[in-house]
mmCIF file of N, CA, C and O in Angstrom:
data_model
loop_
_atom_site.group_PDB
_atom_site.id
_atom_site.type_symbol
_atom_site.label_atom_id
_atom_site.label_comp_id
_atom_site.label_asym_id
_atom_site.label_seq_id
_atom_site.Cartn_x
_atom_site.Cartn_y
_atom_site.Cartn_z
ATOM 1 N N MET A 114 0.817 -1.199 0.000
ATOM 2 C CA MET A 114 0.000 0.000 0.000
ATOM 3 C C MET A 114 0.859 1.261 0.000
ATOM 4 O O MET A 114 0.526 2.221 -0.653
ATOM 5 N N ALA A 115 1.983 1.263 0.739
ATOM 6 C CA ALA A 115 2.822 2.464 0.818
ATOM 7 C C ALA A 115 3.319 2.882 -0.561
ATOM 8 O O ALA A 115 3.309 4.068 -0.887
ATOM 9 N N LYS A 116 3.735 1.921 -1.358
ATOM 10 C CA LYS A 116 4.203 2.257 -2.699
ATOM 11 C C LYS A 116 3.062 2.804 -3.543
ATOM 12 O O LYS A 116 3.254 3.720 -4.325
ATOM 13 N N GLU A 117 1.872 2.250 -3.375
ATOM 14 C CA GLU A 117 0.731 2.723 -4.146
ATOM 15 C C GLU A 117 0.390 4.166 -3.802
ATOM 16 O O GLU A 117 0.101 4.958 -4.684
ATOM 17 N N ILE A 118 0.409 4.515 -2.528
ATOM 18 C CA ILE A 118 0.050 5.872 -2.131
ATOM 19 C C ILE A 118 1.083 6.867 -2.636
ATOM 20 O O ILE A 118 0.738 7.942 -3.119
ATOM 21 N N ASN A 119 2.347 6.527 -2.552
ATOM 22 C CA ASN A 119 3.386 7.430 -3.044
ATOM 23 C C ASN A 119 3.263 7.635 -4.548
ATOM 24 O O ASN A 119 3.359 8.760 -5.040
ATOM 25 N N LYS A 120 3.028 6.560 -5.259
ATOM 26 C CA LYS A 120 2.858 6.657 -6.714
ATOM 27 C C LYS A 120 1.631 7.500 -7.056
ATOM 28 O O LYS A 120 1.674 8.347 -7.950
ATOM 29 N N ALA A 121 0.540 7.294 -6.320
ATOM 30 C CA ALA A 121 -0.691 8.042 -6.572
ATOM 31 C C ALA A 121 -0.497 9.530 -6.299
ATOM 32 O O ALA A 121 -0.956 10.373 -7.076
ATOM 33 N N ILE A 122 0.178 9.863 -5.214
ATOM 34 C CA ILE A 122 0.428 11.275 -4.886
ATOM 35 C C ILE A 122 1.218 11.942 -6.006
ATOM 36 O O ILE A 122 0.854 13.020 -6.477
ATOM 37 N N CYS A 123 2.296 11.307 -6.424
ATOM 38 C CA CYS A 123 3.135 11.893 -7.476
ATOM 39 C C CYS A 123 2.389 11.965 -8.805
ATOM 40 O O CYS A 123 2.497 12.961 -9.524
ATOM 41 N N GLU A 124 1.627 10.927 -9.111
ATOM 42 C CA GLU A 124 0.860 10.936 -10.362
ATOM 43 C C GLU A 124 -0.183 12.051 -10.339
ATOM 44 O O GLU A 124 -0.364 12.762 -11.327
ATOM 45 N N PHE A 125 -0.864 12.220 -9.217
ATOM 46 C CA PHE A 125 -1.866 13.275 -9.100
ATOM 47 C C PHE A 125 -1.229 14.644 -9.283
ATOM 48 O O PHE A 125 -1.713 15.452 -10.076
ATOM 49 N N ILE A 126 -0.152 14.905 -8.570
ATOM 50 C CA ILE A 126 0.512 16.210 -8.676
ATOM 51 C C ILE A 126 0.998 16.453 -10.094
ATOM 52 O O ILE A 126 0.840 17.554 -10.641
ATOM 53 N N THR A 127 1.552 15.420 -10.709
ATOM 54 C CA THR A 127 2.057 15.557 -12.077
ATOM 55 C C THR A 127 0.923 15.843 -13.055
ATOM 56 O O THR A 127 0.984 16.820 -13.823
ATOM 57 N N LYS A 128 -0.113 15.010 -13.039
ATOM 58 C CA LYS A 128 -1.185 15.137 -14.037
ATOM 59 C C LYS A 128 -2.112 16.320 -13.791
ATOM 60 O O LYS A 128 -2.578 16.949 -14.740
ATOM 61 N N GLU A 129 -2.383 16.613 -12.532
ATOM 62 C CA GLU A 129 -3.354 17.665 -12.222
ATOM 63 C C GLU A 129 -2.732 19.053 -12.112
ATOM 64 O O GLU A 129 -3.412 20.037 -12.364
ATOM 65 N N TRP A 130 -1.479 19.135 -11.734
ATOM 66 C CA TRP A 130 -0.885 20.446 -11.465
ATOM 67 C C TRP A 130 0.350 20.757 -12.304
ATOM 68 O O TRP A 130 0.431 21.829 -12.885
ATOM 69 N N ILE A 131 1.303 19.838 -12.377
ATOM 70 C CA ILE A 131 2.544 20.136 -13.108
ATOM 71 C C ILE A 131 2.284 20.176 -14.617
ATOM 72 O O ILE A 131 2.634 21.159 -15.277
ATOM 73 N N ASN A 132 1.692 19.118 -15.164
ATOM 74 C CA ASN A 132 1.480 19.078 -16.615
ATOM 75 C C ASN A 132 0.638 20.242 -17.134
ATOM 76 O O ASN A 132 0.996 20.848 -18.151
ATOM 77 N N PRO A 133 -0.479 20.597 -16.469
ATOM 78 C CA PRO A 133 -1.230 21.770 -16.943
ATOM 79 C C PRO A 133 -0.407 23.060 -16.865
ATOM 80 O O PRO A 133 -0.506 23.908 -17.760
ATOM 81 N N PHE A 134 0.410 23.191 -15.836
ATOM 82 C CA PHE A 134 1.281 24.362 -15.713
ATOM 83 C C PHE A 134 2.239 24.427 -16.904
ATOM 84 O O PHE A 134 2.426 25.483 -17.517
ATOM 85 N N LEU A 135 2.825 23.278 -17.247
ATOM 86 C CA LEU A 135 3.756 23.222 -18.379
ATOM 87 C C LEU A 135 3.022 23.451 -19.700
ATOM 88 O O LEU A 135 3.544 24.117 -20.596
ATOM 89 N N ALA A 136 1.810 22.910 -19.823
ATOM 90 C CA ALA A 136 1.030 23.066 -21.055
ATOM 91 C C ALA A 136 0.644 24.519 -21.304
ATOM 92 O O ALA A 136 0.428 24.917 -22.451
ATOM 93 N N ASN A 137 0.587 25.307 -20.244
ATOM 94 C CA ASN A 137 0.258 26.732 -20.375
ATOM 95 C C ASN A 137 1.502 27.608 -20.521
ATOM 96 O O ASN A 137 1.443 28.806 -20.270
ATOM 97 N N GLY A 138 2.594 26.980 -20.915
ATOM 98 C CA GLY A 138 3.808 27.736 -21.186
ATOM 99 C C GLY A 138 4.752 27.883 -20.011
ATOM 100 O O GLY A 138 5.774 28.549 -20.125
ATOM 101 N N GLY A 139 4.420 27.264 -18.897
ATOM 102 C CA GLY A 139 5.300 27.330 -17.732
ATOM 103 C C GLY A 139 6.469 26.365 -17.875
ATOM 104 O O GLY A 139 6.508 25.534 -18.783
ATOM 105 N N THR A 140 7.392 26.488 -16.963
ATOM 106 C CA THR A 140 8.549 25.602 -16.928
ATOM 107 C C THR A 140 8.586 24.887 -15.583
ATOM 108 O O THR A 140 7.913 25.289 -14.632
ATOM 109 N N GLN A 141 9.397 23.840 -15.513
ATOM 110 C CA GLN A 141 9.563 23.150 -14.238
ATOM 111 C C GLN A 141 10.139 24.084 -13.190
ATOM 112 O O GLN A 141 9.730 24.055 -12.034
ATOM 113 N N VAL A 142 11.070 24.934 -13.594
ATOM 114 C CA VAL A 142 11.643 25.918 -12.664
ATOM 115 C C VAL A 142 10.549 26.872 -12.195
ATOM 116 O O VAL A 142 10.461 27.192 -11.000
ATOM 117 N N GLY A 143 9.708 27.302 -13.104
ATOM 118 C CA GLY A 143 8.611 28.186 -12.750
ATOM 119 C C GLY A 143 7.634 27.531 -11.788
ATOM 120 O O GLY A 143 7.176 28.147 -10.828
ATOM 121 N N PHE A 144 7.304 26.263 -12.042
ATOM 122 C CA PHE A 144 6.420 25.538 -11.138
ATOM 123 C C PHE A 144 7.051 25.449 -9.762
ATOM 124 O O PHE A 144 6.393 25.699 -8.744
ATOM 125 N N ALA A 145 8.326 25.095 -9.732
ATOM 126 C CA ALA A 145 9.041 24.980 -8.455
ATOM 127 C C ALA A 145 9.034 26.312 -7.710
ATOM 128 O O ALA A 145 8.703 26.360 -6.520
ATOM 129 N N ASP A 146 9.377 27.376 -8.404
ATOM 130 C CA ASP A 146 9.401 28.705 -7.774
ATOM 131 C C ASP A 146 8.024 29.100 -7.257
ATOM 132 O O ASP A 146 7.899 29.625 -6.154
ATOM 133 N N HIS A 147 7.009 28.838 -8.048
ATOM 134 C CA HIS A 147 5.646 29.206 -7.685
ATOM 135 C C HIS A 147 5.125 28.401 -6.492
ATOM 136 O O HIS A 147 4.226 28.838 -5.784
ATOM 137 N N HIS A 148 5.700 27.220 -6.272
ATOM 138 C CA HIS A 148 5.230 26.341 -5.200
ATOM 139 C C HIS A 148 6.240 26.191 -4.058
ATOM 140 O O HIS A 148 6.098 25.309 -3.214
ATOM 141 N N ASN A 149 7.268 27.040 -4.073
ATOM 142 C CA ASN A 149 8.221 27.093 -2.958
ATOM 143 C C ASN A 149 8.966 25.775 -2.735
ATOM 144 O O ASN A 149 9.188 25.356 -1.598
ATOM 145 N N ILE A 150 9.305 25.101 -3.853
ATOM 146 C CA ILE A 150 10.085 23.869 -3.785
ATOM 147 C C ILE A 150 11.226 23.962 -4.784
ATOM 148 O O ILE A 150 11.275 24.879 -5.603
ATOM 149 N N LEU A 151 12.132 23.004 -4.734
ATOM 150 C CA LEU A 151 13.257 22.978 -5.670
ATOM 151 C C LEU A 151 12.838 22.351 -6.993
ATOM 152 O O LEU A 151 11.976 21.461 -7.029
ATOM 153 N N GLU A 152 13.477 22.776 -8.067
ATOM 154 C CA GLU A 152 13.197 22.199 -9.393
ATOM 155 C C GLU A 152 13.543 20.715 -9.396
ATOM 156 O O GLU A 152 12.855 19.916 -10.035
ATOM 157 N N SER A 153 14.570 20.331 -8.683
ATOM 158 C CA SER A 153 14.937 18.910 -8.619
ATOM 159 C C SER A 153 13.810 18.083 -7.993
ATOM 160 O O SER A 153 13.602 16.922 -8.351
ATOM 161 N N THR A 154 13.056 18.686 -7.093
ATOM 162 C CA THR A 154 11.913 17.999 -6.496
ATOM 163 C C THR A 154 10.818 17.796 -7.527
ATOM 164 O O THR A 154 10.184 16.729 -7.570
ATOM 165 N N VAL A 155 10.605 18.783 -8.372
ATOM 166 C CA VAL A 155 9.611 18.643 -9.450
ATOM 167 C C VAL A 155 10.015 17.482 -10.351
ATOM 168 O O VAL A 155 9.180 16.649 -10.710
ATOM 169 N N ARG A 156 11.288 17.402 -10.687
ATOM 170 C CA ARG A 156 11.770 16.292 -11.529
ATOM 171 C C ARG A 156 11.527 14.949 -10.850
ATOM 172 O O ARG A 156 11.099 13.989 -11.489
ATOM 173 N N LYS A 157 11.805 14.872 -9.548
ATOM 174 C CA LYS A 157 11.594 13.622 -8.813
ATOM 175 C C LYS A 157 10.118 13.238 -8.808
ATOM 176 O O LYS A 157 9.776 12.074 -9.004
ATOM 177 N N ILE A 158 9.255 14.208 -8.563
ATOM 178 C CA ILE A 158 7.820 13.933 -8.546
ATOM 179 C C ILE A 158 7.381 13.379 -9.904
ATOM 180 O O ILE A 158 6.627 12.411 -9.978
ATOM 181 N N LYS A 159 7.873 13.981 -10.980
ATOM 182 C CA LYS A 159 7.473 13.581 -12.329
ATOM 183 C C LYS A 159 8.106 12.276 -12.794
ATOM 184 O O LYS A 159 7.466 11.504 -13.505
ATOM 185 N N ASN A 160 9.358 12.048 -12.420
ATOM 186 C CA ASN A 160 10.130 11.013 -13.104
ATOM 187 C C ASN A 160 10.694 9.886 -12.252
ATOM 188 O O ASN A 160 11.218 8.933 -12.815
ATOM 189 N N THR A 161 10.636 9.993 -10.948
ATOM 190 C CA THR A 161 11.259 8.969 -10.112
ATOM 191 C C THR A 161 10.209 7.961 -9.651
ATOM 192 O O THR A 161 9.326 8.311 -8.862
ATOM 193 N N PRO A 162 10.312 6.734 -10.147
ATOM 194 C CA PRO A 162 9.351 5.722 -9.703
ATOM 195 C C PRO A 162 9.444 5.538 -8.184
ATOM 196 O O PRO A 162 10.524 5.496 -7.611
ATOM 197 N N ASN A 163 8.300 5.463 -7.550
ATOM 198 C CA ASN A 163 8.202 5.251 -6.106
ATOM 199 C C ASN A 163 8.859 6.353 -5.275
ATOM 200 O O ASN A 163 9.315 6.106 -4.159
ATOM 201 N N TYR A 164 8.908 7.566 -5.822
ATOM 202 C CA TYR A 164 9.420 8.701 -5.046
ATOM 203 C C TYR A 164 8.532 8.903 -3.829
ATOM 204 O O TYR A 164 7.303 8.918 -3.939
ATOM 205 N N ARG A 165 9.147 9.049 -2.681
ATOM 206 C CA ARG A 165 8.414 9.271 -1.431
ATOM 207 C C ARG A 165 8.478 10.760 -1.118
ATOM 208 O O ARG A 165 9.436 11.235 -0.526
ATOM 209 N N ILE A 166 7.459 11.469 -1.528
ATOM 210 C CA ILE A 166 7.422 12.914 -1.351
ATOM 211 C C ILE A 166 7.343 13.228 0.144
ATOM 212 O O ILE A 166 6.493 12.681 0.852
ATOM 213 N N PRO A 167 8.235 14.071 0.641
ATOM 214 C CA PRO A 167 8.177 14.443 2.054
ATOM 215 C C PRO A 167 6.888 15.201 2.378
ATOM 216 O O PRO A 167 6.360 15.954 1.555
ATOM 217 N N VAL A 168 6.381 14.983 3.569
ATOM 218 C CA VAL A 168 5.168 15.676 4.005
ATOM 219 C C VAL A 168 5.370 17.182 3.930
ATOM 220 O O VAL A 168 4.459 17.918 3.541
ATOM 221 N N GLU A 169 6.566 17.651 4.266
ATOM 222 C CA GLU A 169 6.855 19.081 4.222
ATOM 223 C C GLU A 169 6.701 19.626 2.805
ATOM 224 O O GLU A 169 6.181 20.721 2.602
ATOM 225 N N THR A 170 7.134 18.857 1.829
ATOM 226 C CA THR A 170 7.018 19.268 0.432
ATOM 227 C C THR A 170 5.558 19.298 0.009
ATOM 228 O O THR A 170 5.109 20.257 -0.625
ATOM 229 N N LEU A 171 4.823 18.267 0.361
ATOM 230 C CA LEU A 171 3.404 18.231 0.037
ATOM 231 C C LEU A 171 2.692 19.414 0.690
ATOM 232 O O LEU A 171 1.866 20.080 0.059
ATOM 233 N N PHE A 172 3.039 19.716 1.934
ATOM 234 C CA PHE A 172 2.446 20.848 2.635
ATOM 235 C C PHE A 172 2.741 22.159 1.918
ATOM 236 O O PHE A 172 1.847 22.994 1.735
ATOM 237 N N LYS A 173 3.994 22.349 1.480
ATOM 238 C CA LYS A 173 4.363 23.577 0.761
ATOM 239 C C LYS A 173 3.543 23.732 -0.516
ATOM 240 O O LYS A 173 3.050 24.821 -0.818
ATOM 241 N N ILE A 174 3.435 22.649 -1.268
ATOM 242 C CA ILE A 174 2.688 22.702 -2.519
ATOM 243 C C ILE A 174 1.225 23.049 -2.237
ATOM 244 O O ILE A 174 0.644 23.923 -2.890
ATOM 245 N N CYS A 175 0.643 22.373 -1.268
ATOM 246 C CA CYS A 175 -0.756 22.640 -0.915
ATOM 247 C C CYS A 175 -0.929 24.073 -0.425
ATOM 248 O O CYS A 175 -1.893 24.758 -0.807
ATOM 249 N N GLN A 176 -0.013 24.529 0.383
ATOM 250 C CA GLN A 176 -0.079 25.888 0.914
ATOM 251 C C GLN A 176 -0.077 26.909 -0.219
ATOM 252 O O GLN A 176 -0.871 27.846 -0.227
ATOM 253 N N GLU A 177 0.810 26.734 -1.187
ATOM 254 C CA GLU A 177 0.898 27.666 -2.307
ATOM 255 C C GLU A 177 -0.324 27.575 -3.217
ATOM 256 O O GLU A 177 -0.679 28.549 -3.869
ATOM 257 N N ARG A 178 -0.994 26.421 -3.228
ATOM 258 C CA ARG A 178 -2.215 26.254 -4.028
ATOM 259 C C ARG A 178 -3.445 26.664 -3.231
ATOM 260 O O ARG A 178 -4.560 26.601 -3.724
ATOM 261 N N ARG A 179 -3.207 27.029 -1.982
ATOM 262 C CA ARG A 179 -4.268 27.485 -1.078
ATOM 263 C C ARG A 179 -5.332 26.413 -0.820
ATOM 264 O O ARG A 179 -6.543 26.678 -0.827
ATOM 265 N N ILE A 180 -4.843 25.183 -0.633
ATOM 266 C CA ILE A 180 -5.729 24.097 -0.210
ATOM 267 C C ILE A 180 -5.099 23.435 1.007
ATOM 268 O O ILE A 180 -3.872 23.484 1.191
ATOM 269 N N SER A 181 -5.909 22.826 1.813
ATOM 270 C CA SER A 181 -5.374 22.108 2.973
ATOM 271 C C SER A 181 -4.871 20.740 2.525
ATOM 272 O O SER A 181 -5.268 20.226 1.468
ATOM 273 N N VAL A 182 -4.034 20.162 3.350
ATOM 274 C CA VAL A 182 -3.542 18.820 3.050
ATOM 275 C C VAL A 182 -4.718 17.840 3.077
ATOM 276 O O VAL A 182 -4.768 16.924 2.257
ATOM 277 N N SER A 183 -5.657 18.058 3.967
ATOM 278 C CA SER A 183 -6.829 17.167 4.007
ATOM 279 C C SER A 183 -7.636 17.284 2.710
ATOM 280 O O SER A 183 -8.122 16.266 2.193
ATOM 281 N N ASP A 184 -7.766 18.499 2.169
ATOM 282 C CA ASP A 184 -8.444 18.666 0.874
ATOM 283 C C ASP A 184 -7.678 17.950 -0.233
ATOM 284 O O ASP A 184 -8.275 17.357 -1.134
ATOM 285 N N PHE A 185 -6.355 18.023 -0.172
ATOM 286 C CA PHE A 185 -5.536 17.313 -1.152
ATOM 287 C C PHE A 185 -5.870 15.822 -1.125
ATOM 288 O O PHE A 185 -6.114 15.213 -2.169
ATOM 289 N N PHE A 186 -5.910 15.244 0.065
ATOM 290 C CA PHE A 186 -6.178 13.807 0.156
ATOM 291 C C PHE A 186 -7.607 13.463 -0.248
ATOM 292 O O PHE A 186 -7.852 12.386 -0.807
ATOM 293 N N ARG A 187 -8.553 14.355 -0.029
ATOM 294 C CA ARG A 187 -9.911 14.128 -0.526
ATOM 295 C C ARG A 187 -9.909 14.076 -2.058
ATOM 296 O O ARG A 187 -10.555 13.216 -2.665
ATOM 297 N N GLN A 188 -9.185 15.016 -2.686
ATOM 298 C CA GLN A 188 -9.084 15.014 -4.154
ATOM 299 C C GLN A 188 -8.390 13.744 -4.634
ATOM 300 O O GLN A 188 -8.781 13.157 -5.646
ATOM 301 N N LEU A 189 -7.359 13.333 -3.905
ATOM 302 C CA LEU A 189 -6.617 12.124 -4.265
ATOM 303 C C LEU A 189 -7.525 10.896 -4.193
ATOM 304 O O LEU A 189 -7.502 10.056 -5.091
ATOM 305 N N GLU A 190 -8.342 10.813 -3.158
ATOM 306 C CA GLU A 190 -9.261 9.681 -3.021
ATOM 307 C C GLU A 190 -10.300 9.655 -4.143
ATOM 308 O O GLU A 190 -10.717 8.582 -4.572
ATOM 309 N N LYS A 191 -10.715 10.828 -4.598
ATOM 310 C CA LYS A 191 -11.669 10.877 -5.710
ATOM 311 C C LYS A 191 -11.029 10.324 -6.980
ATOM 312 O O LYS A 191 -11.666 9.618 -7.753
ATOM 313 N N LYS A 192 -9.771 10.668 -7.199
ATOM 314 C CA LYS A 192 -9.074 10.211 -8.402
ATOM 315 C C LYS A 192 -8.664 8.738 -8.292
ATOM 316 O O LYS A 192 -8.646 8.027 -9.290
ATOM 317 N N PHE A 193 -8.334 8.313 -7.086
ATOM 318 C CA PHE A 193 -7.888 6.934 -6.846
ATOM 319 C C PHE A 193 -8.751 6.318 -5.742
ATOM 320 O O PHE A 193 -8.310 6.180 -4.601
ATOM 321 N N PRO A 194 -9.994 5.929 -6.064
ATOM 322 C CA PRO A 194 -10.902 5.423 -5.030
ATOM 323 C C PRO A 194 -10.409 4.152 -4.343
ATOM 324 O O PRO A 194 -10.811 3.863 -3.223
ATOM 325 N N ASN A 195 -9.528 3.423 -4.991
ATOM 326 C CA ASN A 195 -8.998 2.200 -4.372
ATOM 327 C C ASN A 195 -8.126 2.508 -3.147
ATOM 328 O O ASN A 195 -7.851 1.625 -2.341
ATOM 329 N N LEU A 196 -7.712 3.770 -2.989
ATOM 330 C CA LEU A 196 -6.889 4.148 -1.837
ATOM 331 C C LEU A 196 -7.734 4.505 -0.620
ATOM 332 O O LEU A 196 -7.221 4.622 0.481
ATOM 333 N N LYS A 197 -9.019 4.692 -0.832
ATOM 334 C CA LYS A 197 -9.890 5.113 0.247
ATOM 335 C C LYS A 197 -10.052 3.975 1.261
ATOM 336 O O LYS A 197 -10.305 2.836 0.892
ATOM 337 N N ILE A 198 -9.898 4.313 2.524
ATOM 338 C CA ILE A 198 -10.044 3.340 3.592
ATOM 339 C C ILE A 198 -11.459 3.465 4.141
ATOM 340 O O ILE A 198 -11.857 4.543 4.620
ATOM 341 N N GLU A 199 -12.198 2.407 4.026
ATOM 342 C CA GLU A 199 -13.583 2.409 4.508
ATOM 343 C C GLU A 199 -13.586 2.137 5.998
ATOM 344 O O GLU A 199 -12.832 1.308 6.485
ATOM 345 N N LYS A 200 -14.453 2.844 6.690
ATOM 346 C CA LYS A 200 -14.560 2.666 8.147
ATOM 347 C C LYS A 200 -15.454 1.517 8.473
ATOM 348 O O LYS A 200 -16.360 1.184 7.819
#
């Protein structure tokens, strides 16, 4: 499960936020600057299989997007319902 969640987080960030930013003429450096992270982190999120994104990094990205981390995980569960833990 841990590998699945890490892959899902990176895939979500890449497909929902990084790729649209790049498609609108942005750069990886621009995305990194806009989200208060390093460009090398953007590369890892996009290209490193099983990258384990630090909570601090996820928090920074969410903060700059003006969403809570809990909102991020709600969006993630919508995109990847198999990750949702039923009570």
